[in-house]
XYZ file of C-alpha atoms in Angstrom:
362
model
C 75.982 59.716 -79.277
C 75.596 56.568 -79.101
C 73.776 55.005 -76.184
C 76.079 52.100 -74.616
C 75.562 48.350 -74.740
C 73.957 47.659 -71.410
C 72.121 50.583 -71.601
C 69.894 50.747 -74.264
C 69.088 46.696 -73.729
C 67.575 48.647 -69.932
C 66.097 50.652 -72.306
C 64.674 48.620 -74.615
C 62.991 46.550 -71.382
C 62.514 49.468 -69.475
C 60.478 50.715 -73.431
C 58.332 48.208 -72.942
C 56.769 48.716 -70.157
C 55.368 51.598 -70.924
C 57.101 54.491 -69.055
C 58.759 57.290 -70.366
C 61.717 57.598 -67.105
C 66.026 56.575 -68.196
C 66.444 53.790 -66.095
C 69.801 55.525 -64.994
C 71.714 55.054 -61.934
C 71.897 58.595 -60.777
C 73.513 60.116 -57.855
C 72.986 59.689 -54.170
C 70.832 63.104 -54.822
C 67.694 61.853 -56.956
C 65.863 58.935 -57.525
C 66.295 56.384 -60.361
C 64.681 53.048 -61.479
C 66.565 50.167 -61.568
C 65.782 46.591 -62.198
C 65.935 43.722 -59.758
C 67.618 41.004 -60.979
C 68.806 38.286 -58.063
C 66.923 38.347 -54.231
C 68.297 36.238 -51.886
C 66.875 35.967 -48.402
C 66.050 39.506 -48.072
C 68.337 40.688 -50.384
C 69.446 42.202 -53.192
C 70.831 42.347 -56.262
C 69.270 45.481 -58.926
C 70.633 46.121 -63.052
C 70.892 50.066 -63.664
C 72.883 51.238 -66.837
C 76.063 50.554 -65.636
C 75.876 47.164 -63.986
C 74.493 45.769 -61.055
C 74.779 46.912 -57.789
C 73.455 45.647 -53.858
C 70.176 46.903 -52.349
C 67.766 46.895 -49.665
C 64.365 47.332 -49.074
C 64.114 50.582 -47.313
C 61.744 50.082 -43.797
C 58.697 52.284 -45.258
C 58.842 49.861 -48.560
C 58.543 47.323 -46.188
C 55.865 48.413 -43.857
C 53.741 49.688 -46.323
C 53.358 46.007 -48.412
C 50.213 44.363 -47.646
C 51.672 40.870 -48.459
C 54.713 38.731 -48.769
C 53.646 39.821 -52.688
C 53.603 42.810 -53.156
C 57.602 43.040 -52.190
C 60.369 43.284 -54.878
C 60.814 39.554 -57.282
C 63.447 38.918 -60.015
C 62.413 40.706 -63.255
C 60.249 43.353 -60.914
C 60.730 47.436 -62.114
C 61.851 49.758 -58.476
C 62.436 53.078 -58.333
C 65.346 53.445 -55.853
C 67.518 56.056 -54.794
C 71.864 55.416 -54.497
C 74.576 55.998 -51.264
C 77.842 56.136 -52.069
C 77.814 57.320 -55.519
C 76.185 54.540 -56.932
C 78.370 51.347 -54.573
C 74.488 50.172 -53.277
C 70.788 51.046 -52.770
C 68.138 51.880 -51.868
C 64.499 50.207 -52.537
C 61.492 52.448 -52.442
C 58.979 51.205 -54.398
C 57.435 48.392 -56.878
C 56.259 49.431 -60.403
C 53.616 48.316 -61.852
C 53.503 44.795 -62.832
C 52.377 43.795 -66.194
C 53.513 39.780 -65.866
C 54.116 37.524 -63.756
C 54.737 34.038 -62.256
C 53.279 32.765 -59.047
C 51.611 29.944 -57.250
C 51.141 28.538 -53.525
C 53.679 29.432 -51.497
C 54.562 25.276 -50.729
C 54.183 23.914 -47.561
C 50.314 24.004 -45.694
C 50.361 27.707 -45.401
C 47.823 29.279 -47.929
C 49.527 32.450 -49.944
C 50.797 33.938 -52.398
C 54.394 33.101 -53.003
C 55.922 35.788 -56.733
C 58.269 33.759 -58.366
C 59.423 36.458 -60.798
C 57.760 39.380 -62.851
C 57.260 41.369 -66.286
C 57.866 38.635 -67.966
C 57.584 38.032 -71.920
C 57.938 34.651 -72.436
C 58.422 31.425 -69.911
C 59.719 28.386 -71.286
C 58.367 25.616 -69.621
C 61.071 22.551 -69.863
C 60.118 19.111 -69.838
C 63.572 16.210 -70.766
C 62.195 13.770 -72.672
C 63.525 10.803 -70.854
C 61.941 10.713 -67.260
C 60.574 14.032 -66.925
C 57.769 14.122 -69.590
C 54.797 15.042 -67.762
C 51.374 16.342 -69.627
C 49.711 16.852 -65.593
C 52.652 19.426 -64.802
C 52.715 20.609 -68.483
C 48.861 21.835 -68.082
C 50.085 23.548 -64.292
C 52.441 25.055 -65.853
C 50.262 26.006 -68.931
C 47.220 27.586 -66.422
C 50.657 29.814 -64.307
C 51.046 31.291 -67.373
C 47.794 32.140 -68.154
C 46.964 33.174 -64.905
C 50.147 35.804 -65.529
C 49.809 36.675 -68.881
C 53.014 35.321 -69.787
C 52.831 33.723 -73.771
C 54.034 29.688 -73.508
C 56.441 27.510 -74.826
C 57.143 24.178 -74.195
C 60.434 23.121 -74.242
C 61.280 18.635 -74.846
C 65.000 18.391 -74.102
C 67.474 15.748 -74.135
C 66.076 14.630 -77.220
C 69.278 12.747 -78.372
C 67.859 9.972 -75.826
C 64.716 8.943 -77.694
C 63.998 7.871 -81.528
C 62.236 9.897 -83.661
C 59.522 7.774 -83.485
C 58.844 7.791 -79.844
C 59.588 12.100 -79.557
C 57.029 12.398 -82.220
C 54.352 10.539 -79.766
C 55.312 12.595 -77.103
C 54.475 15.764 -78.832
C 50.531 13.806 -79.899
C 49.667 13.388 -75.993
C 50.896 16.918 -75.637
C 48.784 18.323 -78.515
C 45.682 15.366 -77.694
C 45.351 17.153 -74.314
C 44.663 19.907 -76.255
C 47.677 22.347 -75.658
C 48.739 24.354 -78.767
C 51.407 25.906 -77.528
C 54.935 25.943 -79.769
C 56.222 23.228 -78.600
C 60.987 23.360 -80.138
C 62.245 20.273 -79.446
C 66.546 20.044 -78.310
C 69.130 18.768 -77.395
C 71.954 20.369 -74.676
C 74.241 17.376 -76.667
C 73.778 17.310 -80.148
C 72.939 21.426 -80.261
C 69.325 20.467 -82.360
C 66.785 22.962 -81.247
C 69.713 25.272 -80.119
C 69.004 27.625 -83.109
C 65.550 27.595 -83.407
C 65.772 28.467 -79.869
C 67.543 31.384 -80.064
C 65.872 32.928 -83.309
C 62.869 32.937 -80.425
C 64.731 35.381 -78.258
C 64.575 39.417 -79.024
C 66.689 42.757 -77.660
C 64.401 44.392 -74.863
C 62.583 41.225 -73.892
C 61.838 39.225 -70.401
C 62.169 35.157 -70.644
C 62.393 32.139 -67.617
C 63.146 28.693 -67.954
C 59.957 26.730 -66.108
C 60.904 22.803 -64.583
C 61.616 20.343 -62.827
C 65.159 19.943 -61.543
C 67.924 18.150 -63.410
C 65.458 18.774 -67.384
C 69.155 20.812 -68.271
C 68.062 24.538 -67.442
C 71.073 25.350 -66.450
C 73.014 23.872 -69.223
C 70.461 25.908 -71.685
C 71.475 28.839 -69.892
C 74.634 28.878 -70.920
C 73.938 27.205 -74.387
C 72.513 30.455 -74.471
C 74.824 32.853 -72.420
C 77.398 31.605 -74.871
C 79.572 30.497 -71.688
C 79.728 28.024 -68.675
C 78.747 30.909 -66.314
C 76.469 28.564 -64.334
C 77.303 25.630 -63.073
C 76.127 22.758 -63.991
C 76.916 19.093 -62.211
C 76.657 15.671 -64.653
C 73.817 13.572 -64.992
C 72.869 10.401 -63.270
C 73.062 7.574 -64.804
C 69.465 6.773 -65.559
C 69.914 10.799 -67.514
C 68.214 12.625 -65.106
C 69.720 15.820 -64.053
C 71.086 16.941 -60.930
C 69.622 19.766 -60.283
C 72.617 23.179 -60.058
C 70.589 26.419 -59.780
C 69.372 27.748 -56.162
C 68.054 31.068 -56.199
C 66.301 32.704 -59.083
C 68.722 35.177 -61.549
C 67.985 37.244 -64.148
C 70.751 37.112 -67.203
C 71.508 39.768 -70.149
C 71.785 37.765 -72.971
C 74.868 38.425 -75.616
C 71.861 40.395 -78.352
C 70.203 42.487 -74.886
C 67.045 40.220 -74.430
C 66.932 39.388 -70.367
C 66.604 35.379 -69.856
C 65.265 34.238 -66.116
C 67.183 30.521 -64.840
C 65.584 29.569 -61.298
C 64.972 26.050 -59.184
C 62.699 23.327 -59.368
C 59.824 23.428 -58.318
C 58.574 20.541 -56.657
C 55.600 22.173 -56.385
C 52.529 23.610 -58.577
C 49.942 25.029 -56.317
C 46.561 26.122 -57.522
C 45.760 29.140 -55.756
C 44.151 32.658 -57.107
C 44.306 30.637 -60.790
C 40.145 30.056 -61.817
C 40.831 32.933 -65.427
C 43.583 30.345 -66.315
C 42.996 27.057 -65.863
C 39.515 28.160 -68.420
C 41.882 29.922 -70.414
C 43.890 26.402 -71.154
C 41.190 23.990 -70.669
C 39.839 26.250 -73.519
C 38.578 23.237 -75.419
C 36.596 21.643 -72.576
C 35.333 25.642 -72.218
C 34.391 25.372 -76.290
C 32.760 21.905 -75.753
C 31.026 22.427 -72.508
C 29.381 25.520 -74.394
C 26.839 22.837 -76.503
C 25.464 20.940 -73.019
C 21.512 21.102 -72.603
C 21.616 22.181 -69.467
C 24.399 25.809 -68.948
C 25.121 24.546 -64.992
C 26.262 20.633 -66.283
C 28.274 19.568 -63.440
C 29.703 17.103 -66.675
C 28.637 14.361 -65.171
C 25.210 12.334 -65.293
C 23.262 14.292 -66.617
C 21.519 13.735 -69.979
C 23.444 15.423 -73.620
C 26.869 16.539 -72.134
C 28.986 17.611 -74.888
C 31.660 16.469 -72.932
C 30.823 13.608 -71.632
C 29.621 12.163 -75.459
C 32.923 13.697 -76.601
C 35.231 11.105 -74.311
C 32.938 8.251 -75.186
C 33.754 9.420 -79.310
C 37.313 8.937 -78.268
C 37.680 12.793 -79.538
C 38.474 14.369 -75.926
C 41.195 12.526 -73.472
C 39.343 10.994 -70.463
C 42.733 11.886 -68.166
C 42.431 16.288 -69.716
C 38.889 16.557 -68.728
C 40.060 14.746 -65.250
C 42.621 17.364 -64.527
C 40.516 20.039 -65.373
C 38.233 19.193 -62.729
C 41.535 18.093 -60.002
C 42.600 21.744 -60.533
C 39.861 23.496 -60.834
C 38.511 21.491 -57.443
C 42.370 22.353 -55.722
C 42.195 26.107 -57.257
C 38.133 26.746 -55.322
C 38.747 25.601 -52.310
C 42.461 27.136 -51.981
C 40.755 30.330 -53.498
C 37.686 29.660 -50.327
C 40.797 28.945 -47.333
C 42.587 31.609 -48.024
C 40.393 34.200 -48.145
C 39.184 32.849 -45.028
C 42.484 33.650 -44.169
C 42.830 37.087 -45.141
C 39.376 37.575 -42.714
C 40.343 35.766 -39.879
C 42.989 38.350 -40.456
C 41.399 41.204 -41.200
C 39.258 40.416 -37.793
C 41.748 39.784 -35.468
C 43.647 43.657 -36.649
C 40.590 45.018 -36.210
C 40.380 43.197 -32.606
C 43.957 44.394 -31.121
C 42.910 47.727 -32.476
C 39.857 48.180 -30.727
C 41.850 46.797 -27.490
C 44.375 49.036 -28.190
C 42.436 52.129 -28.289
C 40.041 50.874 -25.286
C 43.071 50.867 -23.481
C 43.673 54.633 -24.094
C 41.184 55.837 -23.066
C 41.323 53.994 -19.541
C 44.828 55.893 -19.746
C 43.305 59.358 -20.524
């Protein structure tokens, strides 16, 4: 018997996690595996072999989670139980993630925010016209490296600049030591769209990262093949306007999965020390040639980094960005661990007081 296309898409993606469980819908008497396709204010949409259904977390799942990072996010595989013959479901727990996207939660609170999970390739989108920013691109690359996700850079709105200007933008990326694949495209002319489609494989999961208005939603509609997602006209400057309001996983016609998400204004670097070292591998490699193993690259003699900058072999702004991200990550990491320790100490105090009170009541 042939497997239906929607079911086969789910099976292919689930198999990429190395799991042998079959993600069928099941009935009220059993449990099954499904995938989270949308999250909105504590409400979930999950996809099984038959389609999408609403789902909620069980109280046990909520209380057993040590932090919000442990709760389901878009792209997660989850164990669920169904009710009313598959009309809705309860999420019992989250399966281990093979990759993830996370950042520091926006605002002053030093906590992680999980963005999406189980992604194979991240398309990092920047507009050639107004949004192009190598320093922001470096932050996205650190995020993807830390989460074990392959990055591909998409330069959109190429129809708004000359070929020579486009070549200069690509050179700026390469001069920053960024070796990720670059695809240049235009949602207006369609140039580069077919090249992007060829990258998307059945059963693999992709996501779009970038600021608001860089053309992500229009690009999704081109890949989907219709105008399912709402878009808004660009401003007089050529800058797009924000349309995506929540993260959602979309099933493409060829069996690939694409996660569209709102533009991110803040990209706080929390817990990304490994990602920084991987993204700035050129600096790590050159630093091995410094005279001192603990060289700070500031005033020590025999510093290979400062020598490379002086010779024009390394972009000074690239190195300054590395230093800034390192300091930011170390500061936030220290603050995060201090906060967690205070929370643990407070928890111990509460338990001690409650235990003492129970003893007096006896």
